[in-house]
Amino acid sequence: MRSAETRVSEPMGRLAGLQPRLGFLMVIFLGLCCSACEQTTDTRLITLAGAGPQGRYFKEVSILSKVLTERLPGVIANGVIGKGMSVGNVKRVAAGRIDGGRCFRFDLENAYRREAHFAQKEPIVVDYDNAKVWMKLGTHLFRVVAVADIKRYSDLVGRSVVIGGRGTGEEVIAERIFKYFGVTRDNTEFLYIERTDGQNALANRQIDAIAFAYSRNNRGHLSPIFAAREIGEEIDFVEPEQEGLEKLLASESAFVLDELGEPVFGRPSLRGIGFHQCLLVRGDLPDDLVYGMTKTLFENWDEVEESLPWWEEEGEAELESVAEMKPLPYHPGAERYYRERGVWDKW
């Protein structure tokens, strides 16, 4: 009969024999974990914001994100809804809550000056200089649609005009433009109403005019109005008069003369006011990363335009015009690519 000592020592001996093998397996396991962590660390998640989920801008950033994810190793990009485009996108990019987003030039200029919606309020202080231009996009339009007897901007004096909801940024655009034509809140009934409600009000003959910014030939913004009231009969586009237009363009670098009209609505020769849009990117993103993102997008631009056919129209996003936002500060990674392609010094 074996002693108790023998009975105890045998299993202990067997366990002791397993220890080297367990240690070896642990080393392998830890190595796999470290490898996985390294791969995770090497993958960069990029978020790009457009606007609401139903419009063009959300689709645009979604397509750009798709191309980056599929074509640029180590990057996973997502297109997200841009709440409060473009003011909201500027604020979120500057604060680092998103990596990139669409905005209007004058909003970015206001951010750099800490004016309008970007006035700093303690204790929350945002470094808006962290929002850098990535690329210039298309030209956004400021349009006025009004009852037939309103022929020019100055005719709006004394009338009821929807200019957008407070805090949307649209009301700031309208008041900033209208002052050059003698139209102000002191002599005109400005109505601070959201766009959809304003469209319905004009369609239902409750107001005289609506002023808002939108993309050219965009049926979504104007069709509800023109379906209810015939263009050229009851209502029509209003053109800015030359004198006020010259004052505006001489004083405001954010605005440009647009002469491409509205062909979809039978107004190909319509002259109006446009303003540039751009994609922002965080200034604290690595130069090589932004360079790679920029290079990847433009090397696959045919794929982008195939999914976004309106970008093929005149005045929309293209490599030749990406640097047109100068002298506003660009991300160094993007600037490097534009210099390589010979488009930086064109503007």
Short mmCIF file of C-alpha atoms in Angstrom, two decimals:
data_model
loop_
_atom_site.label_atom_id
_atom_site.label_comp_id
_atom_site.label_asym_id
_atom_site.label_seq_id
_atom_site.Cartn_x
_atom_site.Cartn_y
_atom_site.Cartn_z
CA MET A 1 0.00 0.00 0.00
CA ARG A 2 1.43 3.34 -1.04
CA SER A 3 1.80 6.07 1.54
CA ALA A 4 -0.26 9.23 1.67
CA GLU A 5 2.87 11.12 0.72
CA THR A 6 3.13 9.11 -2.49
CA ARG A 7 -0.53 9.61 -3.31
CA VAL A 8 -0.19 13.37 -2.94
CA SER A 9 3.08 13.83 -4.79
CA GLU A 10 2.05 12.00 -7.96
CA PRO A 11 -0.63 14.45 -9.12
CA MET A 12 1.60 17.34 -8.15
CA GLY A 13 4.29 15.87 -10.35
CA ARG A 14 1.92 15.59 -13.27
CA LEU A 15 0.89 19.25 -12.86
CA ALA A 16 4.51 20.24 -12.72
CA GLY A 17 5.02 18.57 -16.05
CA LEU A 18 2.22 20.61 -17.57
CA GLN A 19 3.61 23.97 -16.45
CA PRO A 20 6.16 24.40 -19.27
CA ARG A 21 3.50 23.59 -21.86
CA LEU A 22 1.00 25.99 -20.25
CA GLY A 23 3.63 28.68 -20.21
CA PHE A 24 4.35 28.11 -23.89
CA LEU A 25 0.65 28.32 -24.76
CA MET A 26 0.33 31.52 -22.72
CA VAL A 27 3.18 33.10 -24.65
CA ILE A 28 1.46 32.24 -27.94
CA PHE A 29 -1.88 33.60 -26.66
CA LEU A 30 -0.34 36.87 -25.52
CA GLY A 31 1.45 37.19 -28.84
CA LEU A 32 -1.82 36.82 -30.73
CA CYS A 33 -3.46 39.40 -28.47
CA CYS A 34 -0.65 41.86 -29.04
CA SER A 35 -0.84 41.29 -32.79
CA ALA A 36 -4.58 41.96 -32.75
CA CYS A 37 -4.07 45.10 -30.69
CA GLU A 38 -1.41 46.28 -33.11
CA GLN A 39 -3.72 45.72 -36.08
CA THR A 40 -6.51 47.59 -34.30
CA THR A 41 -4.16 50.46 -33.50
CA ASP A 42 -3.03 50.67 -37.13
CA THR A 43 -6.62 51.01 -38.38
CA ARG A 44 -7.88 54.59 -38.42
CA LEU A 45 -11.61 55.32 -38.14
CA ILE A 46 -12.60 58.47 -40.07
CA THR A 47 -16.02 60.13 -39.81
CA LEU A 48 -17.23 62.57 -42.48
CA ALA A 49 -20.41 64.58 -41.99
CA GLY A 50 -22.79 65.83 -44.67
CA ALA A 51 -26.28 67.07 -43.85
CA GLY A 52 -29.67 65.40 -43.36
CA PRO A 53 -30.17 61.72 -44.27
CA GLN A 54 -32.48 62.41 -47.24
CA GLY A 55 -30.38 64.91 -49.17
CA ARG A 56 -27.40 64.93 -51.49
CA TYR A 57 -24.82 65.89 -48.90
CA PHE A 58 -25.23 62.77 -46.78
CA LYS A 59 -24.94 60.62 -49.89
CA GLU A 60 -21.81 62.50 -50.95
CA VAL A 61 -19.89 61.86 -47.74
CA SER A 62 -21.14 58.27 -47.73
CA ILE A 63 -19.67 57.69 -51.20
CA LEU A 64 -16.38 59.39 -50.29
CA SER A 65 -16.21 57.21 -47.18
CA LYS A 66 -16.89 54.09 -49.21
CA VAL A 67 -14.04 54.87 -51.60
CA LEU A 68 -11.63 55.57 -48.74
CA THR A 69 -12.55 52.36 -46.94
CA GLU A 70 -12.21 50.20 -50.05
CA ARG A 71 -9.14 51.85 -51.57
CA LEU A 72 -6.99 53.12 -48.68
CA PRO A 73 -5.49 50.38 -46.47
CA GLY A 74 -5.75 51.04 -42.75
CA VAL A 75 -8.69 53.44 -43.02
CA ILE A 76 -12.32 52.73 -42.22
CA ALA A 77 -14.43 55.77 -43.09
CA ASN A 78 -18.09 56.42 -42.30
CA GLY A 79 -20.44 59.05 -43.65
CA VAL A 80 -22.60 60.48 -40.88
CA ILE A 81 -25.49 62.93 -40.63
CA GLY A 82 -24.34 66.51 -40.26
CA LYS A 83 -26.69 68.18 -37.79
CA GLY A 84 -26.87 71.90 -38.37
CA MET A 85 -24.87 71.93 -41.61
CA SER A 86 -22.78 73.94 -42.05
CA VAL A 87 -22.32 75.70 -38.68
CA GLY A 88 -22.62 72.41 -36.81
CA ASN A 89 -20.04 70.69 -38.99
CA VAL A 90 -17.50 73.48 -38.45
CA LYS A 91 -17.97 73.26 -34.69
CA ARG A 92 -17.68 69.48 -34.55
CA VAL A 93 -14.61 69.31 -36.79
CA ALA A 94 -12.86 72.01 -34.76
CA ALA A 95 -13.68 70.19 -31.51
CA GLY A 96 -12.49 66.84 -32.89
CA ARG A 97 -15.87 65.12 -32.59
CA ILE A 98 -15.82 64.32 -36.32
CA ASP A 99 -12.86 64.20 -38.69
CA GLY A 100 -14.33 66.05 -41.65
CA GLY A 101 -17.49 67.71 -42.92
CA ARG A 102 -19.08 69.98 -45.48
CA CYS A 103 -19.49 73.68 -44.79
CA PHE A 104 -20.03 77.05 -46.44
CA ARG A 105 -17.08 79.38 -46.90
CA PHE A 106 -18.60 82.30 -45.01
CA ASP A 107 -19.31 80.09 -41.99
CA LEU A 108 -15.66 79.06 -41.91
CA GLU A 109 -14.60 82.71 -42.21
CA ASN A 110 -16.92 83.60 -39.32
CA ALA A 111 -15.42 80.77 -37.27
CA TYR A 112 -11.87 82.04 -37.78
CA ARG A 113 -13.03 85.51 -36.71
CA ARG A 114 -15.13 84.11 -33.81
CA GLU A 115 -18.18 85.95 -35.13
CA ALA A 116 -21.92 85.24 -35.49
CA HIS A 117 -22.62 81.62 -34.47
CA PHE A 118 -18.98 81.17 -33.49
CA ALA A 119 -18.66 83.84 -30.81
CA GLN A 120 -16.83 82.22 -27.88
CA LYS A 121 -18.66 81.79 -24.61
CA GLU A 122 -16.91 80.72 -21.43
CA PRO A 123 -16.34 78.10 -20.11
CA ILE A 124 -16.60 76.28 -23.47
CA VAL A 125 -13.90 77.53 -25.83
CA VAL A 126 -13.32 75.80 -29.18
CA ASP A 127 -10.16 76.21 -31.25
CA TYR A 128 -11.75 76.91 -34.62
CA ASP A 129 -8.30 77.16 -36.17
CA ASN A 130 -8.26 73.35 -35.98
CA ALA A 131 -10.81 73.26 -38.82
CA LYS A 132 -8.78 73.26 -42.04
CA VAL A 133 -9.93 73.27 -45.65
CA TRP A 134 -9.58 69.88 -47.31
CA MET A 135 -11.02 70.67 -50.74
CA LYS A 136 -13.36 73.15 -52.41
CA LEU A 137 -16.63 71.57 -53.51
CA GLY A 138 -19.38 73.00 -55.71
CA THR A 139 -21.06 76.38 -55.63
CA HIS A 140 -24.17 76.74 -53.50
CA LEU A 141 -26.84 79.21 -54.62
CA PHE A 142 -28.82 81.90 -52.88
CA ARG A 143 -32.21 82.22 -54.55
CA VAL A 144 -35.32 84.28 -54.03
CA VAL A 145 -38.67 83.00 -55.31
CA ALA A 146 -41.53 85.49 -55.06
CA VAL A 147 -44.92 86.53 -56.35
CA ALA A 148 -44.89 87.83 -59.92
CA ASP A 149 -44.89 91.57 -59.17
CA ILE A 150 -41.56 91.32 -57.32
CA LYS A 151 -38.94 91.67 -60.06
CA ARG A 152 -35.76 92.53 -58.17
CA TYR A 153 -34.41 92.34 -54.64
CA SER A 154 -35.23 95.94 -53.75
CA ASP A 155 -38.90 95.20 -54.52
CA LEU A 156 -38.93 93.05 -51.37
CA VAL A 157 -39.05 96.16 -49.16
CA GLY A 158 -42.32 96.20 -47.25
CA ARG A 159 -43.19 92.60 -48.18
CA SER A 160 -43.25 89.35 -46.19
CA VAL A 161 -40.16 87.19 -46.80
CA VAL A 162 -39.23 83.85 -45.22
CA ILE A 163 -35.45 83.78 -44.68
CA GLY A 164 -34.99 80.61 -42.60
CA GLY A 165 -35.27 79.53 -38.99
CA ARG A 166 -33.22 81.21 -36.29
CA GLY A 167 -29.97 79.40 -35.63
CA THR A 168 -29.96 77.58 -38.98
CA GLY A 169 -27.44 79.95 -40.55
CA GLU A 170 -29.78 80.60 -43.48
CA GLU A 171 -31.16 83.72 -41.83
CA VAL A 172 -27.61 85.06 -41.44
CA ILE A 173 -26.92 84.52 -45.15
CA ALA A 174 -30.12 86.29 -46.19
CA GLU A 175 -29.65 89.34 -43.99
CA ARG A 176 -25.99 89.58 -44.96
CA ILE A 177 -26.89 89.66 -48.67
CA PHE A 178 -30.07 91.72 -48.55
CA LYS A 179 -28.45 94.68 -46.80
CA TYR A 180 -26.56 95.51 -50.02
CA PHE A 181 -29.93 95.93 -51.77
CA GLY A 182 -31.51 98.09 -49.08
CA VAL A 183 -33.65 95.26 -47.69
CA THR A 184 -33.44 95.03 -43.90
CA ARG A 185 -35.48 93.85 -40.93
CA ASP A 186 -36.39 97.51 -40.32
CA ASN A 187 -38.24 97.95 -43.62
CA THR A 188 -39.21 94.38 -44.51
CA GLU A 189 -41.16 91.66 -42.72
CA PHE A 190 -38.51 88.98 -42.28
CA LEU A 191 -40.07 85.71 -41.17
CA TYR A 192 -37.74 83.34 -39.34
CA ILE A 193 -39.40 80.13 -40.43
CA GLU A 194 -37.89 76.75 -41.34
CA ARG A 195 -37.53 76.00 -45.04
CA THR A 196 -40.32 73.43 -45.42
CA ASP A 197 -42.84 75.64 -43.66
CA GLY A 198 -41.75 78.56 -45.82
CA GLN A 199 -42.26 76.55 -49.00
CA ASN A 200 -45.74 75.61 -47.88
CA ALA A 201 -46.55 79.20 -46.96
CA LEU A 202 -45.57 80.47 -50.42
CA ALA A 203 -47.41 77.63 -52.14
CA ASN A 204 -50.52 78.47 -50.09
CA ARG A 205 -50.30 82.23 -50.84
CA GLN A 206 -49.60 83.20 -47.23
CA ILE A 207 -46.36 85.12 -47.90
CA ASP A 208 -44.80 87.13 -50.71
CA ALA A 209 -41.38 85.50 -51.05
CA ILE A 210 -38.94 82.94 -49.77
CA ALA A 211 -35.16 83.24 -49.76
CA PHE A 212 -32.90 80.26 -49.22
CA ALA A 213 -29.70 78.52 -50.24
CA TYR A 214 -29.69 75.25 -52.14
CA SER A 215 -28.04 73.23 -54.91
CA ARG A 216 -28.65 74.07 -58.56
CA ASN A 217 -31.47 72.23 -60.37
CA ASN A 218 -32.56 70.68 -57.09
CA ARG A 219 -36.18 69.74 -57.60
CA GLY A 220 -36.58 68.76 -53.98
CA HIS A 221 -36.42 72.37 -52.81
CA LEU A 222 -38.51 74.09 -55.48
CA SER A 223 -40.88 71.55 -56.98
CA PRO A 224 -43.41 71.80 -54.10
CA ILE A 225 -43.75 75.53 -54.80
CA PHE A 226 -43.90 75.29 -58.59
CA ALA A 227 -46.36 72.41 -58.42
CA ALA A 228 -48.80 74.65 -56.57
CA ARG A 229 -48.17 77.92 -58.42
CA GLU A 230 -47.06 78.11 -62.04
CA ILE A 231 -43.62 79.58 -62.62
CA GLY A 232 -43.70 82.64 -64.86
CA GLU A 233 -47.36 83.28 -64.11
CA GLU A 234 -47.97 83.53 -60.37
CA ILE A 235 -44.40 83.27 -59.08
CA ASP A 236 -40.85 83.36 -60.43
CA PHE A 237 -37.18 83.67 -59.54
CA VAL A 238 -36.05 87.16 -58.54
CA GLU A 239 -32.75 88.50 -59.90
CA PRO A 240 -30.47 90.84 -57.92
CA GLU A 241 -30.03 94.27 -59.49
CA GLN A 242 -26.56 95.13 -60.78
CA GLU A 243 -25.70 97.99 -58.41
CA GLY A 244 -26.30 96.00 -55.24
CA LEU A 245 -24.61 92.97 -56.75
CA GLU A 246 -21.44 94.93 -57.47
CA LYS A 247 -21.35 96.26 -53.89
CA LEU A 248 -21.81 92.77 -52.48
CA LEU A 249 -19.08 91.16 -54.59
CA ALA A 250 -16.66 94.00 -53.86
CA SER A 251 -17.19 93.72 -50.11
CA GLU A 252 -17.72 90.01 -49.46
CA SER A 253 -15.07 87.52 -50.57
CA ALA A 254 -17.34 84.58 -49.72
CA PHE A 255 -19.81 85.35 -52.53
CA VAL A 256 -19.50 85.03 -56.31
CA LEU A 257 -21.58 85.88 -59.37
CA ASP A 258 -23.38 82.82 -60.71
CA GLU A 259 -24.50 82.83 -64.35
CA LEU A 260 -25.23 79.13 -64.91
CA GLY A 261 -28.94 79.60 -64.33
CA GLU A 262 -31.61 76.99 -63.52
CA PRO A 263 -32.03 74.93 -66.72
CA VAL A 264 -34.29 72.36 -65.06
CA PHE A 265 -36.82 75.10 -64.30
CA GLY A 266 -36.59 76.80 -67.69
CA ARG A 267 -34.35 79.65 -66.53
CA PRO A 268 -30.93 78.91 -68.11
CA SER A 269 -29.88 82.57 -68.20
CA LEU A 270 -30.81 83.40 -64.60
CA ARG A 271 -28.11 85.44 -62.87
CA GLY A 272 -27.68 85.12 -59.16
CA ILE A 273 -25.45 84.91 -56.11
CA GLY A 274 -23.38 81.87 -55.28
CA PHE A 275 -21.03 80.94 -52.50
CA HIS A 276 -18.41 78.26 -52.25
CA GLN A 277 -18.65 75.13 -50.18
CA CYS A 278 -15.80 72.99 -48.99
CA LEU A 279 -14.90 69.84 -47.14
CA LEU A 280 -13.19 70.50 -43.85
CA VAL A 281 -10.77 68.19 -42.10
CA ARG A 282 -9.27 68.27 -38.62
CA GLY A 283 -6.02 70.16 -38.59
CA ASP A 284 -4.53 67.80 -36.00
CA LEU A 285 -4.84 64.74 -38.26
CA PRO A 286 -1.41 63.50 -39.43
CA ASP A 287 -0.17 65.04 -42.68
CA ASP A 288 0.54 61.65 -44.24
CA LEU A 289 -2.98 60.43 -43.44
CA VAL A 290 -4.70 63.42 -45.06
CA TYR A 291 -2.31 63.25 -48.02
CA GLY A 292 -3.22 59.59 -48.49
CA MET A 293 -6.94 60.28 -48.20
CA THR A 294 -6.74 63.11 -50.74
CA LYS A 295 -4.66 61.08 -53.18
CA THR A 296 -6.98 58.09 -52.88
CA LEU A 297 -10.11 60.11 -53.63
CA PHE A 298 -8.75 61.86 -56.70
CA GLU A 299 -7.16 58.70 -58.07
CA ASN A 300 -10.63 57.17 -57.93
CA TRP A 301 -12.59 60.27 -58.97
CA ASP A 302 -14.37 58.46 -61.82
CA GLU A 303 -15.89 56.13 -59.26
CA VAL A 304 -16.98 59.11 -57.15
CA GLU A 305 -18.66 60.88 -60.07
CA GLU A 306 -20.35 57.69 -61.22
CA SER A 307 -22.14 57.52 -57.87
CA LEU A 308 -22.69 61.30 -57.68
CA PRO A 309 -23.67 62.30 -61.25
CA TRP A 310 -24.47 65.91 -60.29
CA TRP A 311 -20.75 66.38 -59.58
CA GLU A 312 -20.18 66.11 -63.32
CA GLU A 313 -22.06 69.38 -63.89
CA GLU A 314 -20.26 72.66 -64.48
CA GLY A 315 -19.19 74.42 -61.31
CA GLU A 316 -19.16 71.29 -59.16
CA ALA A 317 -16.27 69.60 -57.35
CA GLU A 318 -13.19 68.81 -59.46
CA LEU A 319 -9.42 68.65 -59.05
CA GLU A 320 -8.82 71.87 -61.00
CA SER A 321 -10.80 73.97 -58.51
CA VAL A 322 -9.93 72.33 -55.17
CA ALA A 323 -7.59 75.16 -54.15
CA GLU A 324 -10.10 77.94 -54.90
CA MET A 325 -10.77 78.43 -51.18
CA LYS A 326 -7.39 80.14 -50.78
CA PRO A 327 -6.26 82.15 -48.88
CA LEU A 328 -8.15 80.20 -46.19
CA PRO A 329 -5.79 77.69 -44.55
CA TYR A 330 -5.66 74.19 -46.04
CA HIS A 331 -4.47 71.05 -44.28
CA PRO A 332 -0.75 70.57 -45.11
CA GLY A 333 -1.39 66.99 -46.26
CA ALA A 334 -3.97 68.13 -48.81
CA GLU A 335 -1.79 71.05 -49.93
CA ARG A 336 1.10 68.65 -50.59
CA TYR A 337 -1.03 66.58 -52.95
CA TYR A 338 -2.41 69.63 -54.78
CA ARG A 339 1.12 70.93 -55.32
CA GLU A 340 2.15 67.56 -56.73
CA ARG A 341 -0.75 67.69 -59.18
CA GLY A 342 0.03 71.27 -60.22
CA VAL A 343 -3.30 72.81 -59.18
CA TRP A 344 -2.25 74.65 -56.02
CA ASP A 345 -0.81 77.74 -57.72
CA LYS A 346 -3.78 78.19 -60.03
CA TRP A 347 -5.60 80.14 -57.34
#
